[in-house]
PDB file of C-alpha atoms in Angstrom:
ATOM      1  CA  UNK A   1     113.961 136.524  43.935  1.00  0.00           C
ATOM      2  CA  UNK A   2     113.298 135.638  40.561  1.00  0.00           C
ATOM      3  CA  UNK A   3     110.366 132.971  39.822  1.00  0.00           C
ATOM      4  CA  UNK A   4     111.329 130.513  37.057  1.00  0.00           C
ATOM      5  CA  UNK A   5     108.895 129.921  34.038  1.00  0.00           C
ATOM      6  CA  UNK A   6     108.320 127.538  32.084  1.00  0.00           C
ATOM      7  CA  UNK A   7     107.308 128.458  28.586  1.00  0.00           C
ATOM      8  CA  UNK A   8     107.703 125.338  27.303  1.00  0.00           C
ATOM      9  CA  UNK A   9     104.159 124.175  26.902  1.00  0.00           C
ATOM     10  CA  UNK A  10     103.190 127.776  25.543  1.00  0.00           C
ATOM     11  CA  UNK A  11     106.199 127.444  22.706  1.00  0.00           C
ATOM     12  CA  UNK A  12     105.190 123.799  21.936  1.00  0.00           C
ATOM     13  CA  UNK A  13     101.317 124.877  21.613  1.00  0.00           C
ATOM     14  CA  UNK A  14     102.599 127.681  18.609  1.00  0.00           C
ATOM     15  CA  UNK A  15     105.083 125.654  17.018  1.00  0.00           C
ATOM     16  CA  UNK A  16     101.670 122.480  17.166  1.00  0.00           C
ATOM     17  CA  UNK A  17      99.641 125.779  15.264  1.00  0.00           C
ATOM     18  CA  UNK A  18     102.208 126.739  12.883  1.00  0.00           C
ATOM     19  CA  UNK A  19     101.536 124.547   9.606  1.00  0.00           C
ATOM     20  CA  UNK A  20     104.791 123.467   8.616  1.00  0.00           C
ATOM     21  CA  UNK A  21     108.361 124.483   8.155  1.00  0.00           C
ATOM     22  CA  UNK A  22     109.864 126.239   5.012  1.00  0.00           C
ATOM     23  CA  UNK A  23     110.944 124.030   2.330  1.00  0.00           C
ATOM     24  CA  UNK A  24     114.315 123.352   4.071  1.00  0.00           C
ATOM     25  CA  UNK A  25     112.753 122.286   7.399  1.00  0.00           C
ATOM     26  CA  UNK A  26     113.375 125.296   9.763  1.00  0.00           C
ATOM     27  CA  UNK A  27     110.768 126.687  12.004  1.00  0.00           C
ATOM     28  CA  UNK A  28     111.371 130.309  12.767  1.00  0.00           C
ATOM     29  CA  UNK A  29     110.541 131.742  16.491  1.00  0.00           C
ATOM     30  CA  UNK A  30     107.032 133.664  16.333  1.00  0.00           C
ATOM     31  CA  UNK A  31     106.703 136.901  17.288  1.00  0.00           C
ATOM     32  CA  UNK A  32     104.072 136.275  20.258  1.00  0.00           C
ATOM     33  CA  UNK A  33     107.003 133.737  21.809  1.00  0.00           C
ATOM     34  CA  UNK A  34     109.560 136.612  21.717  1.00  0.00           C
ATOM     35  CA  UNK A  35     107.728 139.222  23.225  1.00  0.00           C
ATOM     36  CA  UNK A  36     106.652 136.742  25.789  1.00  0.00           C
ATOM     37  CA  UNK A  37     110.372 135.780  27.007  1.00  0.00           C
ATOM     38  CA  UNK A  38     111.450 139.206  26.274  1.00  0.00           C
ATOM     39  CA  UNK A  39     108.335 140.109  29.118  1.00  0.00           C
ATOM     40  CA  UNK A  40     109.637 137.596  31.356  1.00  0.00           C
ATOM     41  CA  UNK A  41     113.293 138.454  31.418  1.00  0.00           C
ATOM     42  CA  UNK A  42     112.033 142.015  32.277  1.00  0.00           C
ATOM     43  CA  UNK A  43     113.986 145.138  31.396  1.00  0.00           C
ATOM     44  CA  UNK A  44     117.130 145.987  30.291  1.00  0.00           C
ATOM     45  CA  UNK A  45     118.891 149.349  29.271  1.00  0.00           C
ATOM     46  CA  UNK A  46     121.724 150.353  26.918  1.00  0.00           C
ATOM     47  CA  UNK A  47     122.506 146.721  26.336  1.00  0.00           C
ATOM     48  CA  UNK A  48     124.488 145.424  23.287  1.00  0.00           C
ATOM     49  CA  UNK A  49     122.090 141.978  21.900  1.00  0.00           C
ATOM     50  CA  UNK A  50     123.204 139.290  19.755  1.00  0.00           C
ATOM     51  CA  UNK A  51     120.917 137.436  17.978  1.00  0.00           C
ATOM     52  CA  UNK A  52     122.886 134.085  16.377  1.00  0.00           C
ATOM     53  CA  UNK A  53     120.943 132.869  13.408  1.00  0.00           C
ATOM     54  CA  UNK A  54     118.236 135.347  13.529  1.00  0.00           C
ATOM     55  CA  UNK A  55     116.581 134.371  10.526  1.00  0.00           C
ATOM     56  CA  UNK A  56     113.725 136.139   9.818  1.00  0.00           C
ATOM     57  CA  UNK A  57     114.130 138.387  13.283  1.00  0.00           C
ATOM     58  CA  UNK A  58     111.398 138.375  14.900  1.00  0.00           C
ATOM     59  CA  UNK A  59     113.202 137.675  18.007  1.00  0.00           C
ATOM     60  CA  UNK A  60     114.740 140.956  17.560  1.00  0.00           C
ATOM     61  CA  UNK A  61     111.743 142.710  16.643  1.00  0.00           C
ATOM     62  CA  UNK A  62     109.800 141.151  19.241  1.00  0.00           C
ATOM     63  CA  UNK A  63     112.029 142.094  21.458  1.00  0.00           C
ATOM     64  CA  UNK A  64     112.180 145.982  20.493  1.00  0.00           C
ATOM     65  CA  UNK A  65     108.524 146.375  21.845  1.00  0.00           C
ATOM     66  CA  UNK A  66     110.086 145.529  25.636  1.00  0.00           C
ATOM     67  CA  UNK A  67     114.416 146.716  24.467  1.00  0.00           C
ATOM     68  CA  UNK A  68     114.271 149.881  22.342  1.00  0.00           C
ATOM     69  CA  UNK A  69     117.527 151.498  23.544  1.00  0.00           C
ATOM     70  CA  UNK A  70     119.410 148.680  23.051  1.00  0.00           C
ATOM     71  CA  UNK A  71     122.030 147.807  19.708  1.00  0.00           C
ATOM     72  CA  UNK A  72     121.161 144.625  17.986  1.00  0.00           C
ATOM     73  CA  UNK A  73     123.165 142.409  16.205  1.00  0.00           C
ATOM     74  CA  UNK A  74     121.880 139.727  13.817  1.00  0.00           C
ATOM     75  CA  UNK A  75     123.461 137.022  12.019  1.00  0.00           C
TER      76      UNK A  75
END
């Protein structure tokens, strides 16, 4: 049985440690959060992964550590 992990406090601490958003008020997912999310999701092989609104691409680059044989699409 898969265990549900609450990452909300971790995410808040990472966001609160950031000084500010960009000039348009946007925040981007820190790479550490992306890596933690992928670690919790487990291993995926030969998948197509879509990151809508990928911004700077931290979610994609963070997931490459765990899902390196997938095809990525970022918009």
